[in-house]
CSV table of C-alpha atoms and ligand atoms in Angstrom, one decimal:
chain,number,residue,atom,x,y,z
A,12,MET,CA,5.0,-22.8,-10.8
A,13,CYS,CA,6.5,-19.4,-10.1
A,14,ASN,CA,6.9,-16.7,-12.7
A,15,THR,CA,10.6,-16.0,-12.4
A,16,ASN,CA,12.0,-13.1,-14.3
A,17,GLU,CA,14.2,-15.5,-16.3
A,18,GLU,CA,11.1,-17.3,-17.6
A,19,THR,CA,9.0,-14.2,-18.4
A,20,ALA,CA,11.6,-11.4,-18.9
A,21,LYS,CA,8.9,-9.2,-17.4
A,22,LYS,CA,9.8,-6.5,-14.9
A,23,ARG,CA,9.1,-7.6,-11.3
A,24,VAL,CA,6.6,-5.7,-9.2
A,25,LEU,CA,6.1,-5.9,-5.5
A,26,SER,CA,3.9,-4.1,-3.1
A,27,CYS,CA,2.2,-4.7,0.3
A,28,ILE,CA,-0.6,-3.1,2.3
A,29,GLN,CA,-1.1,-3.1,6.1
A,30,PRO,CA,-4.3,-4.7,7.5
A,31,SER,CA,-4.2,-2.3,10.4
A,32,GLY,CA,-7.7,-0.9,9.9
A,33,LEU,CA,-10.3,-0.4,7.1
A,34,LEU,CA,-8.6,0.3,3.8
A,35,THR,CA,-9.3,3.8,2.4
A,36,LEU,CA,-9.9,5.5,-0.8
A,37,GLY,CA,-6.3,6.8,-0.4
A,38,ASN,CA,-5.0,3.3,-0.4
A,39,TYR,CA,-7.1,2.5,-3.5
A,40,LEU,CA,-6.1,5.6,-5.6
A,41,GLY,CA,-2.5,5.8,-4.3
A,42,ALA,CA,-1.7,2.1,-4.7
A,43,LEU,CA,-4.3,-0.6,-5.2
A,44,LYS,CA,-5.7,0.7,-8.4
A,45,ASN,CA,-2.2,0.5,-9.9
A,46,TRP,CA,-1.6,-3.0,-8.5
A,47,THR,CA,-4.6,-4.2,-10.5
A,48,GLU,CA,-3.5,-2.5,-13.7
A,49,MET,CA,0.1,-3.6,-13.5
A,50,GLN,CA,-0.8,-7.3,-13.4
A,51,TYR,CA,-1.3,-7.2,-17.2
A,52,GLU,CA,2.2,-6.0,-17.9
A,53,PHE,CA,4.4,-7.2,-15.1
A,54,ASP,CA,5.3,-10.2,-12.9
A,55,CYS,CA,3.5,-9.1,-9.7
A,56,THR,CA,3.8,-10.1,-6.1
A,57,TYR,CA,1.4,-8.5,-3.6
A,58,ALA,CA,1.1,-9.1,0.1
A,59,VAL,CA,-1.0,-8.3,3.2
A,60,ALA,CA,1.7,-6.8,5.4
A,61,ASP,CA,0.4,-8.1,8.7
A,62,LEU,CA,3.7,-8.1,10.5
A,63,HIS,CA,4.0,-4.4,9.9
A,64,ALA,CA,0.6,-3.8,11.6
A,65,ILE,CA,1.7,-4.8,15.1
A,66,THR,CA,4.1,-1.9,15.4
A,67,VAL,CA,0.9,-0.3,16.8
A,68,ARG,CA,-1.1,-2.3,19.4
A,69,GLN,CA,-3.8,-4.4,17.7
A,70,GLU,CA,-6.8,-6.3,19.2
A,71,PRO,CA,-6.2,-10.0,18.1
A,72,ALA,CA,-9.7,-10.8,16.8
A,73,LYS,CA,-9.9,-7.5,15.0
A,74,LEU,CA,-6.4,-8.0,13.5
A,75,ARG,CA,-7.4,-11.4,12.3
A,76,SER,CA,-10.6,-10.2,10.6
A,77,GLN,CA,-8.7,-7.3,9.0
A,78,ILE,CA,-6.2,-9.7,7.5
A,79,TYR,CA,-9.0,-11.7,6.0
A,80,SER,CA,-10.8,-8.7,4.8
A,81,THR,CA,-7.6,-7.1,3.2
A,82,PHE,CA,-6.8,-10.4,1.4
A,83,ALA,CA,-10.4,-10.5,0.2
A,84,ILE,CA,-10.2,-6.9,-1.1
A,85,LEU,CA,-7.1,-7.8,-3.2
A,86,LEU,CA,-9.1,-10.6,-4.8
A,87,ALA,CA,-12.2,-8.4,-5.2
A,88,LEU,CA,-10.1,-5.8,-7.0
A,89,GLY,CA,-9.6,-8.4,-9.7
A,90,ILE,CA,-6.0,-9.3,-8.9
A,91,ASP,CA,-5.7,-12.8,-10.3
A,92,PRO,CA,-4.0,-15.2,-7.7
A,93,ASP,CA,-3.0,-17.6,-10.5
A,94,LYS,CA,-1.3,-15.0,-12.7
A,95,ASN,CA,0.3,-13.2,-9.7
A,96,THR,CA,1.6,-14.1,-6.3
A,97,VAL,CA,-0.8,-12.9,-3.6
A,98,PHE,CA,0.0,-13.8,0.0
A,99,ILE,CA,0.1,-12.9,3.7
A,100,GLN,CA,3.5,-11.7,4.8
A,101,SER,CA,3.7,-13.6,8.2
A,102,GLN,CA,3.3,-16.9,6.3
A,103,VAL,CA,6.6,-16.5,4.6
A,104,PRO,CA,9.3,-16.5,7.4
A,105,GLU,CA,12.1,-15.2,5.2
A,106,HIS,CA,10.7,-11.7,5.6
A,107,THR,CA,11.6,-11.6,9.3
A,108,ALA,CA,14.8,-13.5,8.7
A,109,LEU,CA,16.1,-11.2,6.0
A,110,SER,CA,15.0,-8.2,8.1
A,111,TRP,CA,17.4,-9.2,10.8
A,112,LEU,CA,20.3,-9.6,8.3
A,113,LEU,CA,19.5,-6.2,6.8
A,114,SER,CA,19.2,-4.5,10.1
A,115,CYS,CA,22.9,-5.1,10.6
A,116,TYR,CA,23.5,-3.1,7.4
A,117,THR,CA,21.3,-0.2,8.4
A,118,GLN,CA,22.4,2.7,10.5
A,119,PHE,CA,20.6,4.0,13.6
A,120,GLY,CA,20.9,7.5,12.3
A,121,GLU,CA,19.2,6.8,9.0
A,122,MET,CA,16.2,5.1,10.8
A,123,SER,CA,15.9,8.1,13.2
A,124,ARG,CA,15.3,10.4,10.3
A,125,MET,CA,12.2,8.6,9.0
A,126,THR,CA,9.3,11.0,9.1
A,127,GLN,CA,6.7,8.3,9.6
A,128,PHE,CA,8.6,7.0,12.7
A,129,LYS,CA,8.6,10.6,14.1
A,130,ASP,CA,4.9,11.1,13.4
A,131,LYS,CA,3.8,7.7,14.8
A,132,SER,CA,6.0,8.2,17.9
A,133,LYS,CA,4.2,11.4,18.6
A,134,LYS,CA,0.8,9.7,18.1
A,135,HIS,CA,1.6,6.8,20.4
A,136,PRO,CA,4.1,8.2,23.0
A,137,ASP,CA,3.3,5.3,25.3
A,138,ASN,CA,4.4,2.7,22.8
A,139,ILE,CA,7.5,3.7,20.9
A,140,ASN,CA,8.6,0.2,20.3
A,141,VAL,CA,11.7,-1.1,18.5
A,142,GLY,CA,9.6,-2.6,15.8
A,143,LEU,CA,8.2,0.9,15.0
A,144,PHE,CA,11.7,2.1,14.7
A,145,SER,CA,13.1,-0.7,12.5
A,146,TYR,CA,9.9,-1.0,10.4
A,147,PRO,CA,11.5,0.3,7.2
A,148,VAL,CA,14.1,-2.6,7.4
A,149,LEU,CA,11.3,-5.1,7.3
A,150,MET,CA,9.8,-3.2,4.4
A,151,ALA,CA,13.2,-3.4,2.6
A,152,ALA,CA,13.3,-7.1,3.2
A,153,ASP,CA,9.8,-7.4,1.7
A,154,ILE,CA,11.0,-5.6,-1.4
A,155,LEU,CA,14.5,-7.1,-1.8
A,156,LEU,CA,13.4,-10.8,-1.3
A,157,TYR,CA,11.5,-10.7,-4.6
A,158,LYS,CA,14.2,-8.9,-6.7
A,159,SER,CA,11.6,-6.2,-7.3
A,160,ASP,CA,12.2,-3.7,-10.1
A,161,LEU,CA,9.1,-1.5,-9.4
A,162,VAL,CA,7.2,-0.8,-6.2
A,163,PRO,CA,3.8,0.8,-6.7
A,164,VAL,CA,3.1,3.0,-3.6
A,165,GLY,CA,1.7,6.4,-2.6
A,166,GLU,CA,3.9,9.4,-1.9
A,167,ASP,CA,4.0,8.7,1.8
A,168,GLN,CA,6.2,5.6,1.3
A,169,LYS,CA,8.8,7.3,-0.9
A,170,GLN,CA,11.2,7.8,2.0
A,171,HIS,CA,11.0,4.1,2.9
A,172,LEU,CA,11.7,3.2,-0.7
A,173,GLU,CA,14.8,5.3,-0.6
A,174,ILE,CA,16.1,3.4,2.4
A,175,ALA,CA,15.4,0.1,0.7
A,176,ARG,CA,17.5,1.3,-2.2
A,177,ASP,CA,20.3,2.5,0.1
A,178,ILE,CA,20.4,-0.8,1.9
A,179,ALA,CA,20.5,-2.8,-1.3
A,180,VAL,CA,23.3,-0.7,-2.8
A,181,ARG,CA,25.3,-0.9,0.5
A,182,PHE,CA,25.0,-4.7,0.6
A,183,ASN,CA,25.8,-5.1,-3.1
A,184,ASN,CA,28.9,-2.9,-2.7
A,185,ILE,CA,30.2,-5.3,-0.1
A,186,TYR,CA,29.1,-8.7,-1.5
A,187,GLY,CA,28.5,-8.2,-5.2
A,188,ASP,CA,25.3,-8.3,-7.1
A,189,VAL,CA,22.8,-9.8,-4.6
A,190,PHE,CA,19.8,-7.5,-4.6
A,191,THR,CA,18.0,-5.7,-7.3
A,192,VAL,CA,17.8,-2.0,-6.6
A,193,PRO,CA,14.1,-1.1,-6.7
A,194,GLU,CA,12.3,2.0,-8.0
A,195,ALA,CA,9.2,3.6,-6.6
A,196,TYR,CA,6.2,3.7,-9.0
A,197,ILE,CA,4.0,6.5,-7.9
A,198,PRO,CA,0.8,7.4,-9.7
A,199,LYS,CA,0.4,10.8,-11.5
A,200,ALA,CA,-3.1,11.3,-10.0
A,201,GLY,CA,-3.8,10.1,-6.5
A,202,ALA,CA,-0.3,9.8,-5.0
A,203,ARG,CA,-1.5,11.8,-2.0
A,204,ILE,CA,-5.2,11.8,-1.3
A,205,ARG,CA,-6.0,14.2,1.5
A,206,SER,CA,-8.4,14.2,4.4
A,207,LEU,CA,-11.9,15.4,3.5
A,208,GLN,CA,-12.1,17.4,6.7
A,209,ASP,CA,-8.5,18.8,6.8
A,210,PRO,CA,-6.8,18.8,3.4
A,211,SER,CA,-3.5,19.7,5.0
A,212,LYS,CA,-3.4,16.0,6.2
A,213,LYS,CA,-3.3,12.8,4.2
A,214,MET,CA,-6.4,10.7,4.2
A,215,SER,CA,-5.7,8.0,6.7
A,216,LYS,CA,-7.6,5.1,8.3
A,217,SER,CA,-6.2,6.1,11.7
A,218,ASP,CA,-8.0,9.4,11.6
A,219,ASP,CA,-10.5,9.5,14.5
A,220,ASN,CA,-12.9,11.6,12.4
A,221,VAL,CA,-14.8,9.1,10.3
A,222,ASN,CA,-16.0,11.9,8.0
A,223,ALA,CA,-12.4,12.6,7.0
A,224,TRP,CA,-11.9,9.4,5.1
A,225,ILE,CA,-13.7,7.0,2.8
A,226,ALA,CA,-13.4,3.3,3.4
A,227,ILE,CA,-13.3,1.1,0.3
A,228,LEU,CA,-16.1,-0.9,2.0
A,229,ASP,CA,-18.3,2.1,2.8
A,230,GLY,CA,-21.8,1.9,1.5
A,231,ARG,CA,-23.1,4.4,-1.2
A,232,ASP,CA,-25.1,6.6,1.2
A,233,ASP,CA,-22.1,7.0,3.6
A,234,ILE,CA,-19.8,7.9,0.7
A,235,ILE,CA,-22.1,10.5,-0.7
A,236,ARG,CA,-22.8,12.0,2.7
A,237,LYS,CA,-19.1,12.3,3.5
A,238,PHE,CA,-18.4,14.0,0.2
A,239,LYS,CA,-21.3,16.4,0.8
A,240,ARG,CA,-19.7,17.3,4.1
A,241,ALA,CA,-16.2,17.6,2.7
A,242,VAL,CA,-14.6,21.0,3.4
A,243,THR,CA,-14.2,23.3,0.5
A,244,ASP,CA,-12.6,26.7,0.2
A,245,SER,CA,-13.6,30.3,-0.2
A,246,GLY,CA,-15.0,31.3,-3.6
A,247,SER,CA,-17.2,29.0,-5.7
A,248,GLU,CA,-15.1,28.0,-8.6
A,249,VAL,CA,-14.1,24.4,-9.2
A,250,ARG,CA,-10.5,24.9,-10.0
A,251,MET,CA,-7.1,23.4,-9.0
A,252,ALA,CA,-5.2,26.0,-7.0
A,253,GLU,CA,-2.8,26.2,-4.1
A,254,ASP,CA,-5.2,28.4,-2.1
A,255,LYS,CA,-8.0,25.8,-2.8
A,256,PRO,CA,-6.6,22.6,-1.1
A,257,GLY,CA,-10.1,21.2,-0.4
A,258,VAL,CA,-11.4,21.6,-3.9
A,259,SER,CA,-8.1,20.6,-5.4
A,260,ASN,CA,-8.3,17.3,-3.4
A,261,LEU,CA,-11.8,16.6,-4.7
A,262,ILE,CA,-10.7,17.4,-8.3
A,263,THR,CA,-7.8,15.0,-7.9
A,264,ILE,CA,-10.2,12.3,-6.6
A,265,TYR,CA,-12.7,12.8,-9.3
A,266,SER,CA,-10.0,12.8,-11.9
A,267,ALA,CA,-8.3,9.6,-10.6
A,268,VAL,CA,-11.6,7.8,-10.3
A,269,THR,CA,-13.1,8.8,-13.7
A,270,GLY,CA,-9.8,8.9,-15.7
A,271,LYS,CA,-10.6,12.5,-16.8
A,272,SER,CA,-7.9,15.1,-16.9
A,273,THR,CA,-8.1,17.9,-14.3
A,274,ALA,CA,-8.6,20.4,-17.1
A,275,ASP,CA,-11.6,18.4,-18.3
A,276,VAL,CA,-13.0,18.3,-14.8
A,277,GLU,CA,-12.6,22.1,-14.4
A,278,ARG,CA,-14.4,22.5,-17.7
A,279,GLU,CA,-17.2,20.1,-16.7
A,280,PHE,CA,-18.0,22.1,-13.6
A,281,GLU,CA,-17.6,25.6,-15.0
A,282,GLY,CA,-20.5,27.8,-13.8
A,283,LYS,CA,-21.7,25.1,-11.3
A,284,GLY,CA,-21.4,25.4,-7.6
A,285,TYR,CA,-19.5,23.3,-5.0
A,286,GLY,CA,-22.8,21.5,-4.1
A,287,ASP,CA,-23.2,19.9,-7.6
A,288,PHE,CA,-19.5,19.1,-7.8
A,289,LYS,CA,-19.3,17.4,-4.4
A,290,LEU,CA,-22.4,15.3,-5.2
A,291,ALA,CA,-20.8,14.3,-8.6
A,292,VAL,CA,-17.5,13.3,-6.8
A,293,GLY,CA,-19.5,11.2,-4.2
A,294,GLU,CA,-21.5,9.4,-6.9
A,295,ALA,CA,-18.4,8.7,-9.0
A,296,VAL,CA,-16.5,7.3,-6.0
A,297,ALA,CA,-19.5,5.2,-4.9
A,298,ASP,CA,-19.9,3.8,-8.5
A,299,ALA,CA,-16.2,2.8,-8.5
A,300,LEU,CA,-16.1,1.2,-5.1
A,301,ALA,CA,-19.5,-0.6,-5.2
A,302,PRO,CA,-18.4,-3.6,-7.3
A,303,ILE,CA,-15.3,-4.1,-5.0
A,304,LYS,CA,-17.5,-4.1,-1.9
A,305,GLN,CA,-19.9,-6.5,-3.5
A,306,LYS,CA,-17.2,-9.0,-4.5
A,307,HIS,CA,-15.4,-8.6,-1.1
A,308,ASP,CA,-18.6,-9.5,0.7
A,309,GLU,CA,-19.0,-12.7,-1.4
A,310,ILE,CA,-15.4,-13.8,-1.1
A,311,ILE,CA,-15.2,-13.3,2.6
A,312,LYS,CA,-18.0,-15.7,3.2
A,313,ASP,CA,-15.9,-18.7,2.0
A,314,LYS,CA,-12.9,-18.8,4.3
A,315,LYS,CA,-11.9,-22.3,3.1
A,316,ALA,CA,-11.6,-21.1,-0.5
A,317,MET,CA,-9.6,-18.1,0.8
A,318,GLU,CA,-7.3,-20.4,2.8
A,319,GLN,CA,-6.5,-22.4,-0.3
A,320,LEU,CA,-5.5,-19.2,-2.1
A,321,TYR,CA,-3.4,-17.6,0.6
A,322,LYS,CA,-1.6,-20.9,1.3
A,323,ALA,CA,-0.8,-21.4,-2.4
A,324,GLY,CA,0.3,-17.8,-2.6
A,325,ALA,CA,2.7,-18.2,0.4
A,326,GLU,CA,4.2,-21.3,-1.2
A,327,LYS,CA,4.8,-19.5,-4.4
A,328,ALA,CA,6.3,-16.5,-2.6
A,329,GLU,CA,8.5,-18.6,-0.4
A,330,TYR,CA,10.0,-20.4,-3.4
A,331,VAL,CA,11.4,-17.1,-4.6
A,332,ALA,CA,12.1,-15.5,-1.2
A,333,ARG,CA,14.1,-18.5,0.0
A,334,LYS,CA,16.5,-18.3,-2.9
A,335,THR,CA,17.3,-14.7,-2.3
A,336,TYR,CA,17.6,-15.2,1.4
A,337,PHE,CA,20.0,-18.0,1.2
A,338,LYS,CA,22.1,-16.2,-1.4
A,339,ALA,CA,22.4,-13.3,1.0
A,340,MET,CA,23.2,-15.6,4.0
A,341,LYS,CA,25.9,-17.4,2.0
A,342,LYS,CA,27.5,-14.1,0.9
A,343,VAL,CA,27.7,-13.0,4.5
A,344,GLY,CA,29.5,-16.2,5.5
A,345,PHE,CA,26.8,-18.4,7.1
A,346,VAL,CA,27.1,-22.1,6.9
A,347,LEU,CA,24.1,-23.4,4.9
B,402,TYM,P1,-0.1,1.4,4.0
B,402,TYM,O1,-0.7,0.1,4.4
B,402,TYM,O2,-0.2,2.5,5.0
B,402,TYM,O3,-0.7,1.9,2.7
B,402,TYM,C1,-0.8,1.0,1.5
B,402,TYM,C2,-0.6,1.9,0.3
B,402,TYM,O4,-1.5,2.9,0.2
B,402,TYM,C3,-0.8,4.2,0.0
B,402,TYM,N1,-1.6,5.2,0.6
B,402,TYM,C4,-2.0,6.4,0.0
B,402,TYM,N2,-1.8,6.8,-1.2
B,402,TYM,C5,-2.4,8.0,-1.5
B,402,TYM,N3,-3.0,8.8,-0.6
B,402,TYM,C6,-3.2,8.4,0.6
B,402,TYM,N4,-3.9,9.2,1.5
B,402,TYM,C7,-2.7,7.1,1.0
B,402,TYM,N5,-2.7,6.4,2.2
B,402,TYM,C8,-2.0,5.3,1.9
B,402,TYM,C9,0.5,4.0,0.6
B,402,TYM,O5,1.5,4.8,0.1
B,402,TYM,C10,0.8,2.5,0.3
B,402,TYM,O6,1.4,2.4,-1.0
B,402,TYM,N6,4.7,0.4,4.7
B,402,TYM,C11,3.6,0.2,3.8
B,402,TYM,C12,3.3,-1.2,3.6
B,402,TYM,C13,4.4,-2.0,3.1
B,402,TYM,C14,5.0,-2.0,1.8
B,402,TYM,C15,6.0,-3.0,1.9
B,402,TYM,C16,4.8,-1.2,0.7
B,402,TYM,C17,5.0,-3.0,3.8
B,402,TYM,N7,6.0,-3.6,3.1
B,402,TYM,C18,6.8,-3.2,0.7
B,402,TYM,C19,5.5,-1.5,-0.4
B,402,TYM,C20,6.6,-2.4,-0.4
B,402,TYM,C21,2.4,0.9,4.4
B,402,TYM,O7,2.3,1.2,5.6
B,402,TYM,O8,1.4,1.2,3.6
């Protein structure tokens, strides 16, 4: 049975992740780590946002295997599919259905201002499709269907969250109290993990330079090698500073992975050089990611067991999603 807010009186949490490539350390520290921790306190719904992934051209076999792998990572993180709702977005058709409804309450102008749309349009000038443009409306549907109070995301999703809030408020102003207005839940450490090769950019799975990012499923040697090669800054002090973006990024990562404060990290490496520090960060990250990779590799072997879980997850999700969707449809005036 579903955990509805009425039954549990817990705040509702929703978040999703795209299976558009290998998941990164940025995804882990900016979002997934929080997802796992929040399950003990909140009523959580998490999805693999596969519909979002096709705004950029995907190779079918690769997309399929990425969807499985992303779902397996969610389980490997320790997100309990019985306690929470864990599913694959395309298996709950209310997401696309509500997205159409909401798109009629969203302005062309506000979508045009989305920085991610502008960035991705530049990156894929030959495929600036309508889906890429209206992507934040689908994301608003994901969030609003589950009456979500909190949405754990990294900083790059803040603008999309704002739009989801604006759409909810606009709809509610016309039709009454239909949608819960969600709030972003952004971690203190790790909200924006930067590229290991160019700290002016965020760490991203779409970066062509594989040394710039760590995949959650990277092996220990690769992780340590990439950290050894990470760009640092002039000087030799391990200190958070604006003119030390490379070192500051590594301190942030080390702090997020170990739970130590940045001041403690600075103290720990006082008098030590960048070499020692980079090795320590690499080892700490490798230690944190190893158990996830190990569990993922076991889970992915049993597709039948996974199928049972994602089907049950979609059923649970749809039970909640359908109620919200029909409520919104009815308010607008459709015959049900
Ligand atoms: P996606 O798939 O790009 O990323 C998933 C989550 O990881 C966070 N993240 C980062 N955090 C810190 N540093 C980084 N370098 C970094 N890179 C990624 C993202 O902020 C995100 O929280 N549109 C979303 C997926 C989505 C969604 C939703 C999220 C679809 N529907 C509904 C929340 C609610 C996206 O593309 O995330």
